[in-house]
PDB file of C-alpha atoms in Angstrom:
ATOM      1  CA  MET A  21      87.661 129.594  73.626  1.00  0.00           C
ATOM      2  CA  PHE A  22      86.221 126.037  73.492  1.00  0.00           C
ATOM      3  CA  PRO A  23      83.417 125.394  70.941  1.00  0.00           C
ATOM      4  CA  ASP A  24      80.025 124.653  72.523  1.00  0.00           C
ATOM      5  CA  LEU A  25      80.133 120.930  71.779  1.00  0.00           C
ATOM      6  CA  GLY A  26      79.713 118.025  74.208  1.00  0.00           C
ATOM      7  CA  GLU A  27      83.271 116.740  73.957  1.00  0.00           C
ATOM      8  CA  PHE A  28      84.783 120.193  74.353  1.00  0.00           C
ATOM      9  CA  ARG A  29      82.585 120.999  77.339  1.00  0.00           C
ATOM     10  CA  LEU A  30      83.761 117.769  78.959  1.00  0.00           C
ATOM     11  CA  ILE A  31      87.437 118.575  78.341  1.00  0.00           C
ATOM     12  CA  LYS A  32      86.981 122.138  79.564  1.00  0.00           C
ATOM     13  CA  GLY A  33      85.357 120.899  82.765  1.00  0.00           C
ATOM     14  CA  ILE A  34      88.344 118.661  83.504  1.00  0.00           C
ATOM     15  CA  LEU A  35      91.032 121.204  82.624  1.00  0.00           C
ATOM     16  CA  GLU A  36      89.457 124.066  84.578  1.00  0.00           C
ATOM     17  CA  LYS A  37      90.504 122.357  87.812  1.00  0.00           C
ATOM     18  CA  SER A  38      93.923 121.213  86.585  1.00  0.00           C
ATOM     19  CA  LEU A  39      97.039 122.465  88.339  1.00  0.00           C
ATOM     20  CA  PRO A  40      99.458 124.743  86.464  1.00  0.00           C
ATOM     21  CA  LEU A  41     102.572 123.150  85.001  1.00  0.00           C
ATOM     22  CA  GLU A  42     105.570 123.506  87.291  1.00  0.00           C
ATOM     23  CA  LYS A  43     108.695 124.270  85.276  1.00  0.00           C
ATOM     24  CA  LYS A  44     111.113 122.150  87.262  1.00  0.00           C
ATOM     25  CA  GLY A  45     113.128 119.178  86.009  1.00  0.00           C
ATOM     26  CA  PRO A  46     114.358 116.160  88.001  1.00  0.00           C
ATOM     27  CA  GLU A  47     117.475 116.584  90.120  1.00  0.00           C
ATOM     28  CA  PHE A  48     118.695 113.029  89.521  1.00  0.00           C
ATOM     29  CA  ARG A  49     119.011 111.785  85.936  1.00  0.00           C
ATOM     30  CA  ASP A  50     119.305 108.279  84.528  1.00  0.00           C
ATOM     31  CA  TRP A  51     117.841 106.038  81.831  1.00  0.00           C
ATOM     32  CA  LEU A  52     115.957 102.732  82.184  1.00  0.00           C
ATOM     33  CA  PRO A  53     114.037 100.841  79.472  1.00  0.00           C
ATOM     34  CA  VAL A  54     110.925  98.696  79.747  1.00  0.00           C
ATOM     35  CA  GLY A  55     110.796  95.925  82.358  1.00  0.00           C
ATOM     36  CA  ASP A  56     110.126  97.660  85.675  1.00  0.00           C
ATOM     37  CA  ASP A  57     107.103  99.350  87.276  1.00  0.00           C
ATOM     38  CA  ALA A  58     108.033 102.423  85.231  1.00  0.00           C
ATOM     39  CA  ALA A  59     110.519 103.381  82.544  1.00  0.00           C
ATOM     40  CA  GLU A  60     113.001 106.189  83.159  1.00  0.00           C
ATOM     41  CA  PHE A  61     114.381 108.739  80.748  1.00  0.00           C
ATOM     42  CA  ASP A  62     116.713 111.502  81.875  1.00  0.00           C
ATOM     43  CA  GLY A  63     115.327 111.404  85.399  1.00  0.00           C
ATOM     44  CA  TRP A  64     111.650 111.245  84.453  1.00  0.00           C
ATOM     45  CA  LEU A  65     109.669 108.116  85.382  1.00  0.00           C
ATOM     46  CA  ALA A  66     106.871 107.069  83.016  1.00  0.00           C
ATOM     47  CA  THR A  67     104.108 104.506  83.513  1.00  0.00           C
ATOM     48  CA  LYS A  68     100.777 103.743  81.845  1.00  0.00           C
ATOM     49  CA  ASP A  69      97.750 101.939  83.205  1.00  0.00           C
ATOM     50  CA  LEU A  70      94.323 101.124  81.764  1.00  0.00           C
ATOM     51  CA  SER A  71      91.082 100.518  83.633  1.00  0.00           C
ATOM     52  CA  VAL A  72      88.295  98.894  81.608  1.00  0.00           C
ATOM     53  CA  GLU A  73      84.675  98.771  82.691  1.00  0.00           C
ATOM     54  CA  GLY A  74      83.636  95.212  83.448  1.00  0.00           C
ATOM     55  CA  THR A  75      87.243  94.129  84.061  1.00  0.00           C
ATOM     56  CA  HIS A  76      88.740  96.641  86.487  1.00  0.00           C
ATOM     57  CA  PHE A  77      85.637  98.434  87.705  1.00  0.00           C
ATOM     58  CA  CYS A  78      81.889  97.932  87.621  1.00  0.00           C
ATOM     59  CA  LEU A  79      79.547 100.875  88.074  1.00  0.00           C
ATOM     60  CA  ASP A  80      76.928  98.521  89.530  1.00  0.00           C
ATOM     61  CA  TRP A  81      79.286  98.270  92.522  1.00  0.00           C
ATOM     62  CA  SER A  82      81.457 101.358  92.346  1.00  0.00           C
ATOM     63  CA  THR A  83      80.549 104.993  92.343  1.00  0.00           C
ATOM     64  CA  PRO A  84      82.128 106.962  89.479  1.00  0.00           C
ATOM     65  CA  GLU A  85      84.391 108.614  92.059  1.00  0.00           C
ATOM     66  CA  GLN A  86      85.617 105.262  93.394  1.00  0.00           C
ATOM     67  CA  ALA A  87      86.337 103.933  89.913  1.00  0.00           C
ATOM     68  CA  VAL A  88      88.412 106.994  89.008  1.00  0.00           C
ATOM     69  CA  GLU A  89      90.264 107.013  92.335  1.00  0.00           C
ATOM     70  CA  LYS A  90      91.188 103.341  91.998  1.00  0.00           C
ATOM     71  CA  HIS A  91      92.518 104.005  88.506  1.00  0.00           C
ATOM     72  CA  ILE A  92      94.666 106.913  89.643  1.00  0.00           C
ATOM     73  CA  VAL A  93      96.016 104.905  92.598  1.00  0.00           C
ATOM     74  CA  SER A  94      97.105 102.095  90.267  1.00  0.00           C
ATOM     75  CA  ASN A  95      99.261 104.569  88.340  1.00  0.00           C
ATOM     76  CA  VAL A  96     100.627 106.406  91.366  1.00  0.00           C
ATOM     77  CA  SER A  97     101.582 103.074  92.923  1.00  0.00           C
ATOM     78  CA  ASP A  98     103.901 102.323  89.974  1.00  0.00           C
ATOM     79  CA  ILE A  99     105.735 105.625  90.422  1.00  0.00           C
ATOM     80  CA  SER A 100     105.984 105.059  94.177  1.00  0.00           C
ATOM     81  CA  ALA A 101     107.399 101.566  93.638  1.00  0.00           C
ATOM     82  CA  MET A 102     110.292 103.163  91.729  1.00  0.00           C
ATOM     83  CA  GLY A 103     110.983 105.603  94.548  1.00  0.00           C
ATOM     84  CA  GLY A 104     109.505 108.521  92.633  1.00  0.00           C
ATOM     85  CA  ARG A 105     106.981 111.323  92.984  1.00  0.00           C
ATOM     86  CA  PRO A 106     104.220 111.808  90.353  1.00  0.00           C
ATOM     87  CA  ARG A 107     104.221 115.175  88.571  1.00  0.00           C
ATOM     88  CA  LEU A 108     102.401 115.134  85.210  1.00  0.00           C
ATOM     89  CA  ALA A 109      99.529 113.166  83.666  1.00  0.00           C
ATOM     90  CA  LEU A 110      98.051 112.507  80.240  1.00  0.00           C
ATOM     91  CA  PHE A 111      94.521 111.156  80.627  1.00  0.00           C
ATOM     92  CA  GLY A 112      92.362 109.286  78.123  1.00  0.00           C
ATOM     93  CA  LEU A 113      88.641 108.791  78.718  1.00  0.00           C
ATOM     94  CA  CYS A 114      86.334 106.434  76.842  1.00  0.00           C
ATOM     95  CA  VAL A 115      82.762 107.323  77.790  1.00  0.00           C
ATOM     96  CA  GLY A 116      80.597 104.217  77.998  1.00  0.00           C
ATOM     97  CA  LYS A 117      77.515 104.363  75.781  1.00  0.00           C
ATOM     98  CA  SER A 118      75.324 103.382  78.735  1.00  0.00           C
ATOM     99  CA  TRP A 119      76.641 106.171  80.965  1.00  0.00           C
ATOM    100  CA  SER A 120      74.186 108.847  82.014  1.00  0.00           C
ATOM    101  CA  GLU A 121      74.991 112.532  81.790  1.00  0.00           C
ATOM    102  CA  ASP A 122      75.387 112.552  85.572  1.00  0.00           C
ATOM    103  CA  THR A 123      77.933 109.713  85.428  1.00  0.00           C
ATOM    104  CA  VAL A 124      79.986 111.578  82.830  1.00  0.00           C
ATOM    105  CA  ARG A 125      79.883 114.735  84.938  1.00  0.00           C
ATOM    106  CA  ARG A 126      80.955 112.895  88.086  1.00  0.00           C
ATOM    107  CA  VAL A 127      83.767 111.051  86.288  1.00  0.00           C
ATOM    108  CA  SER A 128      85.171 114.278  84.852  1.00  0.00           C
ATOM    109  CA  ALA A 129      85.050 115.996  88.245  1.00  0.00           C
ATOM    110  CA  ALA A 130      86.736 113.032  89.937  1.00  0.00           C
ATOM    111  CA  VAL A 131      89.511 113.005  87.326  1.00  0.00           C
ATOM    112  CA  ALA A 132      90.288 116.688  87.834  1.00  0.00           C
ATOM    113  CA  GLU A 133      90.141 116.486  91.622  1.00  0.00           C
ATOM    114  CA  GLY A 134      92.041 113.185  91.840  1.00  0.00           C
ATOM    115  CA  PHE A 135      95.091 114.560  90.056  1.00  0.00           C
ATOM    116  CA  ALA A 136      94.929 118.027  91.618  1.00  0.00           C
ATOM    117  CA  LYS A 137      94.857 116.818  95.234  1.00  0.00           C
ATOM    118  CA  ARG A 138      98.086 114.917  94.540  1.00  0.00           C
ATOM    119  CA  ASN A 139      99.780 117.966  92.987  1.00  0.00           C
ATOM    120  CA  ILE A 140      99.788 116.273  89.583  1.00  0.00           C
ATOM    121  CA  ALA A 141      99.369 118.597  86.610  1.00  0.00           C
ATOM    122  CA  LEU A 142      97.040 117.269  83.912  1.00  0.00           C
ATOM    123  CA  VAL A 143      98.786 118.290  80.686  1.00  0.00           C
ATOM    124  CA  GLY A 144      96.807 116.523  77.954  1.00  0.00           C
ATOM    125  CA  GLY A 145      94.784 113.519  76.839  1.00  0.00           C
ATOM    126  CA  ASP A 146      91.847 112.431  74.690  1.00  0.00           C
ATOM    127  CA  THR A 147      88.141 111.587  74.900  1.00  0.00           C
ATOM    128  CA  VAL A 148      86.124 109.073  72.882  1.00  0.00           C
ATOM    129  CA  SER A 149      83.003 106.960  73.370  1.00  0.00           C
ATOM    130  CA  GLY A 150      82.613 103.194  73.184  1.00  0.00           C
ATOM    131  CA  ASP A 151      80.561 100.201  74.203  1.00  0.00           C
ATOM    132  CA  VAL A 152      82.154 100.230  77.660  1.00  0.00           C
ATOM    133  CA  GLY A 153      83.925 102.916  79.635  1.00  0.00           C
ATOM    134  CA  MET A 154      87.687 103.042  80.013  1.00  0.00           C
ATOM    135  CA  PHE A 155      90.290 105.205  81.725  1.00  0.00           C
ATOM    136  CA  SER A 156      93.848 105.459  80.419  1.00  0.00           C
ATOM    137  CA  THR A 157      96.610 107.406  82.156  1.00  0.00           C
ATOM    138  CA  THR A 158     100.210 108.025  81.238  1.00  0.00           C
ATOM    139  CA  LEU A 159     101.760 109.256  84.472  1.00  0.00           C
ATOM    140  CA  ILE A 160     105.110 111.034  84.589  1.00  0.00           C
ATOM    141  CA  GLY A 161     107.040 111.232  87.847  1.00  0.00           C
ATOM    142  CA  GLU A 162     110.477 112.258  88.955  1.00  0.00           C
ATOM    143  CA  GLN A 163     113.228 110.376  90.716  1.00  0.00           C
ATOM    144  CA  VAL A 164     113.625 112.096  94.092  1.00  0.00           C
ATOM    145  CA  ALA A 165     116.708 110.367  95.484  1.00  0.00           C
ATOM    146  CA  LYS A 166     119.979 109.119  94.062  1.00  0.00           C
ATOM    147  CA  THR A 167     119.065 105.570  95.064  1.00  0.00           C
ATOM    148  CA  ARG A 168     116.676 103.881  92.619  1.00  0.00           C
ATOM    149  CA  LEU A 169     114.180 101.165  93.514  1.00  0.00           C
ATOM    150  CA  LEU A 170     114.205  98.409  90.890  1.00  0.00           C
ATOM    151  CA  ARG A 171     112.825  94.914  90.426  1.00  0.00           C
ATOM    152  CA  SER A 172     116.408  93.931  89.684  1.00  0.00           C
ATOM    153  CA  GLY A 173     117.734  95.539  92.878  1.00  0.00           C
ATOM    154  CA  ALA A 174     117.418  92.667  95.372  1.00  0.00           C
ATOM    155  CA  ARG A 175     120.731  91.251  96.597  1.00  0.00           C
ATOM    156  CA  ALA A 176     121.651  88.068  98.426  1.00  0.00           C
ATOM    157  CA  GLY A 177     121.745  88.914 102.122  1.00  0.00           C
ATOM    158  CA  ASP A 178     118.912  91.462 101.926  1.00  0.00           C
ATOM    159  CA  ARG A 179     115.839  91.215 104.123  1.00  0.00           C
ATOM    160  CA  LEU A 180     112.401  91.058 102.494  1.00  0.00           C
ATOM    161  CA  PHE A 181     109.490  93.298 103.535  1.00  0.00           C
ATOM    162  CA  VAL A 182     105.925  94.260 102.637  1.00  0.00           C
ATOM    163  CA  SER A 183     104.516  97.670 103.477  1.00  0.00           C
ATOM    164  CA  GLY A 184     101.161  96.582 104.890  1.00  0.00           C
ATOM    165  CA  THR A 185      98.746  93.781 105.642  1.00  0.00           C
ATOM    166  CA  LEU A 186      97.585  91.627 102.745  1.00  0.00           C
ATOM    167  CA  GLY A 187      94.433  90.123 101.259  1.00  0.00           C
ATOM    168  CA  ARG A 188      91.991  93.029 101.566  1.00  0.00           C
ATOM    169  CA  SER A 189      91.282  93.800  97.931  1.00  0.00           C
ATOM    170  CA  VAL A 190      90.546  90.295  96.693  1.00  0.00           C
ATOM    171  CA  ALA A 191      88.558  89.605  99.879  1.00  0.00           C
ATOM    172  CA  GLY A 192      86.400  92.607  99.035  1.00  0.00           C
ATOM    173  CA  LEU A 193      85.956  91.326  95.496  1.00  0.00           C
ATOM    174  CA  TRP A 194      84.950  87.880  96.793  1.00  0.00           C
ATOM    175  CA  LEU A 195      82.308  89.479  99.007  1.00  0.00           C
ATOM    176  CA  LEU A 196      80.888  91.467  96.097  1.00  0.00           C
ATOM    177  CA  GLN A 197      80.787  88.444  93.810  1.00  0.00           C
ATOM    178  CA  ASN A 198      79.351  85.967  96.317  1.00  0.00           C
ATOM    179  CA  ARG A 199      77.351  88.140  98.721  1.00  0.00           C
ATOM    180  CA  PRO A 200      77.152  85.546 101.509  1.00  0.00           C
ATOM    181  CA  ALA A 201      74.855  86.040 104.495  1.00  0.00           C
ATOM    182  CA  GLY A 202      76.090  88.910 106.624  1.00  0.00           C
ATOM    183  CA  PHE A 203      78.591  90.211 104.058  1.00  0.00           C
ATOM    184  CA  GLU A 204      77.562  93.781 104.924  1.00  0.00           C
ATOM    185  CA  ALA A 205      79.634  93.452 108.104  1.00  0.00           C
ATOM    186  CA  PHE A 206      82.790  93.631 105.990  1.00  0.00           C
ATOM    187  CA  GLN A 207      82.172  96.929 104.219  1.00  0.00           C
ATOM    188  CA  ASP A 208      85.750  98.016 104.957  1.00  0.00           C
ATOM    189  CA  LEU A 209      87.101  95.194 102.765  1.00  0.00           C
ATOM    190  CA  ILE A 210      84.638  96.014 100.003  1.00  0.00           C
ATOM    191  CA  GLN A 211      85.593  99.679 100.152  1.00  0.00           C
ATOM    192  CA  TYR A 212      89.294  98.847  99.908  1.00  0.00           C
ATOM    193  CA  HIS A 213      88.669  96.847  96.754  1.00  0.00           C
ATOM    194  CA  LEU A 214      86.557  99.593  95.197  1.00  0.00           C
ATOM    195  CA  SER A 215      88.868 102.469  96.155  1.00  0.00           C
ATOM    196  CA  PRO A 216      92.166 101.481  97.812  1.00  0.00           C
ATOM    197  CA  SER A 217      94.046 103.963  99.956  1.00  0.00           C
ATOM    198  CA  ILE A 218      97.832 103.543  99.897  1.00  0.00           C
ATOM    199  CA  ARG A 219     100.929 105.235 101.288  1.00  0.00           C
ATOM    200  CA  GLU A 220     101.770 107.118  98.131  1.00  0.00           C
ATOM    201  CA  ASP A 221     105.006 108.672  99.422  1.00  0.00           C
ATOM    202  CA  LEU A 222     106.448 105.451 100.800  1.00  0.00           C
ATOM    203  CA  GLY A 223     108.617 104.576  97.810  1.00  0.00           C
ATOM    204  CA  ALA A 224     110.304 107.971  97.889  1.00  0.00           C
ATOM    205  CA  ARG A 225     110.878 107.604 101.636  1.00  0.00           C
ATOM    206  CA  LEU A 226     112.436 104.184 101.147  1.00  0.00           C
ATOM    207  CA  ALA A 227     114.710 105.436  98.365  1.00  0.00           C
ATOM    208  CA  SER A 228     115.847 108.324 100.551  1.00  0.00           C
ATOM    209  CA  THR A 229     117.147 105.921 103.220  1.00  0.00           C
ATOM    210  CA  GLY A 230     119.867 104.715 100.844  1.00  0.00           C
ATOM    211  CA  VAL A 231     119.513 101.124 102.058  1.00  0.00           C
ATOM    212  CA  CYS A 232     116.539  99.964  99.968  1.00  0.00           C
ATOM    213  CA  TYR A 233     117.246  98.935  96.354  1.00  0.00           C
ATOM    214  CA  GLY A 234     114.770  96.261  95.263  1.00  0.00           C
ATOM    215  CA  ALA A 235     111.030  97.007  95.103  1.00  0.00           C
ATOM    216  CA  LEU A 236     107.785  96.599  93.179  1.00  0.00           C
ATOM    217  CA  ASP A 237     104.115  97.052  93.971  1.00  0.00           C
ATOM    218  CA  ILE A 238     101.789  94.128  94.606  1.00  0.00           C
ATOM    219  CA  SER A 239      99.275  94.704  91.837  1.00  0.00           C
ATOM    220  CA  ASP A 240      99.041  91.125  90.505  1.00  0.00           C
ATOM    221  CA  GLY A 241      99.304  89.168  93.758  1.00  0.00           C
ATOM    222  CA  LEU A 242     102.097  88.324  96.201  1.00  0.00           C
ATOM    223  CA  SER A 243     102.958  84.976  94.592  1.00  0.00           C
ATOM    224  CA  SER A 244     103.482  86.621  91.196  1.00  0.00           C
ATOM    225  CA  GLU A 245     105.381  89.641  92.521  1.00  0.00           C
ATOM    226  CA  LEU A 246     107.755  87.460  94.550  1.00  0.00           C
ATOM    227  CA  ASN A 247     108.603  85.578  91.373  1.00  0.00           C
ATOM    228  CA  HIS A 248     109.017  88.833  89.418  1.00  0.00           C
ATOM    229  CA  LEU A 249     111.454  90.126  92.017  1.00  0.00           C
ATOM    230  CA  ALA A 250     113.462  86.886  92.205  1.00  0.00           C
ATOM    231  CA  LEU A 251     113.685  86.472  88.433  1.00  0.00           C
ATOM    232  CA  SER A 252     114.548  90.107  87.704  1.00  0.00           C
ATOM    233  CA  SER A 253     117.237  90.188  90.397  1.00  0.00           C
ATOM    234  CA  GLY A 254     118.683  86.727  89.723  1.00  0.00           C
ATOM    235  CA  VAL A 255     118.215  85.634  93.337  1.00  0.00           C
ATOM    236  CA  SER A 256     116.194  83.239  95.462  1.00  0.00           C
ATOM    237  CA  LEU A 257     113.574  84.429  97.946  1.00  0.00           C
ATOM    238  CA  VAL A 258     112.648  82.525 101.098  1.00  0.00           C
ATOM    239  CA  VAL A 259     109.382  83.611 102.718  1.00  0.00           C
ATOM    240  CA  GLU A 260     108.446  82.579 106.264  1.00  0.00           C
ATOM    241  CA  ALA A 261     104.767  81.636 106.310  1.00  0.00           C
ATOM    242  CA  ASN A 262     104.212  82.680 109.924  1.00  0.00           C
ATOM    243  CA  ARG A 263     105.508  86.194 109.212  1.00  0.00           C
ATOM    244  CA  ILE A 264     103.183  87.028 106.310  1.00  0.00           C
ATOM    245  CA  PRO A 265     100.845  89.782 107.585  1.00  0.00           C
ATOM    246  CA  VAL A 266      97.351  88.533 106.852  1.00  0.00           C
ATOM    247  CA  ASP A 267      94.991  91.449 107.364  1.00  0.00           C
ATOM    248  CA  PRO A 268      92.985  90.811 110.569  1.00  0.00           C
ATOM    249  CA  ARG A 269      89.704  91.558 108.831  1.00  0.00           C
ATOM    250  CA  VAL A 270      90.530  89.042 106.099  1.00  0.00           C
ATOM    251  CA  SER A 271      91.217  86.434 108.771  1.00  0.00           C
ATOM    252  CA  GLU A 272      87.890  87.253 110.406  1.00  0.00           C
ATOM    253  CA  MET A 273      86.028  86.991 107.103  1.00  0.00           C
ATOM    254  CA  CYS A 274      87.660  83.673 106.219  1.00  0.00           C
ATOM    255  CA  SER A 275      86.891  82.247 109.647  1.00  0.00           C
ATOM    256  CA  ARG A 276      83.223  83.165 109.236  1.00  0.00           C
ATOM    257  CA  TYR A 277      82.865  81.615 105.781  1.00  0.00           C
ATOM    258  CA  GLY A 278      85.245  78.654 106.067  1.00  0.00           C
ATOM    259  CA  LEU A 279      87.865  80.013 103.651  1.00  0.00           C
ATOM    260  CA  ASN A 280      91.657  79.846 103.610  1.00  0.00           C
ATOM    261  CA  PRO A 281      93.103  83.355 104.142  1.00  0.00           C
ATOM    262  CA  MET A 282      96.375  82.394 102.449  1.00  0.00           C
ATOM    263  CA  ASP A 283      94.507  81.993  99.153  1.00  0.00           C
ATOM    264  CA  PHE A 284      93.560  85.670  99.364  1.00  0.00           C
ATOM    265  CA  VAL A 285      97.016  86.770 100.524  1.00  0.00           C
ATOM    266  CA  MET A 286      99.127  84.896  97.981  1.00  0.00           C
ATOM    267  CA  ASP A 287      96.982  85.074  94.848  1.00  0.00           C
ATOM    268  CA  GLY A 288      94.957  88.264  95.198  1.00  0.00           C
ATOM    269  CA  GLY A 289      95.786  91.317  93.100  1.00  0.00           C
ATOM    270  CA  GLU A 290      95.213  95.068  93.362  1.00  0.00           C
ATOM    271  CA  GLU A 291      96.805  95.337  96.807  1.00  0.00           C
ATOM    272  CA  TYR A 292      99.156  98.218  95.866  1.00  0.00           C
ATOM    273  CA  VAL A 293     101.295  97.400  98.897  1.00  0.00           C
ATOM    274  CA  LEU A 294     105.051  97.541  98.239  1.00  0.00           C
ATOM    275  CA  LEU A 295     107.250  94.442  98.271  1.00  0.00           C
ATOM    276  CA  PHE A 296     110.834  95.536  98.895  1.00  0.00           C
ATOM    277  CA  THR A 297     114.267  94.482 100.128  1.00  0.00           C
ATOM    278  CA  VAL A 298     116.660  96.174 102.541  1.00  0.00           C
ATOM    279  CA  SER A 299     120.439  95.919 102.635  1.00  0.00           C
ATOM    280  CA  ALA A 300     121.092  96.987 106.214  1.00  0.00           C
ATOM    281  CA  LYS A 301     120.956  95.870 109.821  1.00  0.00           C
ATOM    282  CA  ASN A 302     117.915  96.747 111.905  1.00  0.00           C
ATOM    283  CA  ASP A 303     119.648  99.456 113.917  1.00  0.00           C
ATOM    284  CA  ILE A 304     121.059 101.194 110.811  1.00  0.00           C
ATOM    285  CA  PHE A 305     117.727 101.112 109.011  1.00  0.00           C
ATOM    286  CA  SER A 306     115.771 102.493 111.971  1.00  0.00           C
ATOM    287  CA  VAL A 307     118.171 105.387 112.346  1.00  0.00           C
ATOM    288  CA  ARG A 308     117.734 106.274 108.670  1.00  0.00           C
ATOM    289  CA  GLY A 309     113.969 106.595 108.905  1.00  0.00           C
ATOM    290  CA  PHE A 310     112.507 103.115 108.554  1.00  0.00           C
ATOM    291  CA  PRO A 311     108.740 103.751 108.271  1.00  0.00           C
ATOM    292  CA  ASP A 312     106.112 102.266 110.564  1.00  0.00           C
ATOM    293  CA  GLY A 313     103.601  99.653 109.453  1.00  0.00           C
ATOM    294  CA  VAL A 314     105.934  97.411 107.472  1.00  0.00           C
ATOM    295  CA  TYR A 315     106.513  93.715 107.984  1.00  0.00           C
ATOM    296  CA  GLU A 316     109.593  91.564 107.475  1.00  0.00           C
ATOM    297  CA  ILE A 317     108.539  88.357 105.739  1.00  0.00           C
ATOM    298  CA  GLY A 318     111.766  86.646 104.665  1.00  0.00           C
ATOM    299  CA  SER A 319     115.193  86.893 103.126  1.00  0.00           C
ATOM    300  CA  VAL A 320     117.035  87.128  99.830  1.00  0.00           C
ATOM    301  CA  GLN A 321     119.498  84.323  99.112  1.00  0.00           C
ATOM    302  CA  GLU A 322     121.734  83.133  96.318  1.00  0.00           C
ATOM    303  CA  GLY A 323     120.136  80.817  93.769  1.00  0.00           C
ATOM    304  CA  THR A 324     116.847  80.916  91.896  1.00  0.00           C
ATOM    305  CA  GLY A 325     113.148  80.537  92.674  1.00  0.00           C
ATOM    306  CA  VAL A 326     110.776  81.454  95.476  1.00  0.00           C
ATOM    307  CA  TYR A 327     110.199  79.229  98.497  1.00  0.00           C
ATOM    308  CA  MET A 328     107.795  79.201 101.424  1.00  0.00           C
ATOM    309  CA  LEU A 329     109.227  78.052 104.750  1.00  0.00           C
ATOM    310  CA  GLU A 330     106.548  76.505 106.937  1.00  0.00           C
ATOM    311  CA  GLU A 331     107.087  74.262 109.967  1.00  0.00           C
ATOM    312  CA  GLY A 332     110.688  73.644 108.914  1.00  0.00           C
ATOM    313  CA  LYS A 333     109.792  72.582 105.368  1.00  0.00           C
ATOM    314  CA  LYS A 334     110.355  74.470 102.106  1.00  0.00           C
ATOM    315  CA  LYS A 335     107.936  74.424  99.212  1.00  0.00           C
ATOM    316  CA  ILE A 336     108.103  76.195  95.864  1.00  0.00           C
ATOM    317  CA  VAL A 337     105.896  79.268  95.446  1.00  0.00           C
ATOM    318  CA  LYS A 338     104.516  79.432  91.902  1.00  0.00           C
ATOM    319  CA  ALA A 339     103.132  82.579  90.296  1.00  0.00           C
ATOM    320  CA  GLN A 340      99.392  81.881  90.393  1.00  0.00           C
ATOM    321  CA  ALA A 341      97.857  85.293  90.676  1.00  0.00           C
ATOM    322  CA  TRP A 342      95.972  87.566  88.289  1.00  0.00           C
ATOM    323  CA  SER A 343      96.669  87.489  84.562  1.00  0.00           C
ATOM    324  CA  HIS A 344      94.990  89.837  82.061  1.00  0.00           C
ATOM    325  CA  LEU A 345      95.203  87.294  79.220  1.00  0.00           C
TER     326      LEU A 345
END
């Protein structure tokens, strides 16, 4: 029985909707230290993400439900990028001192529902209060295929892909920050920034093909993630500018306001689209279940560095995206 205190009532409200713990271990077992989207120990994948009010979410823009959903997606995306499936969560909540009782109630409900609808069991955590709100999740997943997806997995001769169109999240942020005339016409971009929806099973599907080895999620911007992949794998990446899938709505927004869509595509974070490489010919990959809605953007070559190929000329791509420090 929980004591009738505010903190315990909050915890009870979250745990009442939590899924039961499934007593099933991973089928595939390996070990991997820090340096990828998640660590791995004996087949379990582990990642941790923080979302701080005023940095990652703003309740003047977001609903409590959107802020929680975006936080959960950021964690799930890391497990997906390793080819895994999320199973268990430890959740930490810092209640902002300015939050109303209704905000606290809505946050706690969104936490419980957000994990439960993904079949993730909430197995522990902590609650505190502070000047600003914060969410902290340690997410545990399992490797679901023998093939692992790693930042160090790209090989010379691979083809380079992204799993969706790019630029939506940072375009939505730009609209919120600048609020130009007519910005309401781009509510879809704003909504994607506030609460992105991603293909959460894609990493596991890619791993199951047996022809995808290198991958990471685009959380800090395409320019940065390309450099992460090249450096971790000890290869060079050549990206073809005309093959980068700029989201059509981003192109429309940039045309209206006189902006360069490539600035949003290359240097915008919080996309949670996968950047991955494939070691197979087109016909082999399609037979093995190549998913729809992905775009080939370049190739993996011997050497070092990342290059953009545009109108027959190569230029170096520097990591210029989001940094937390």
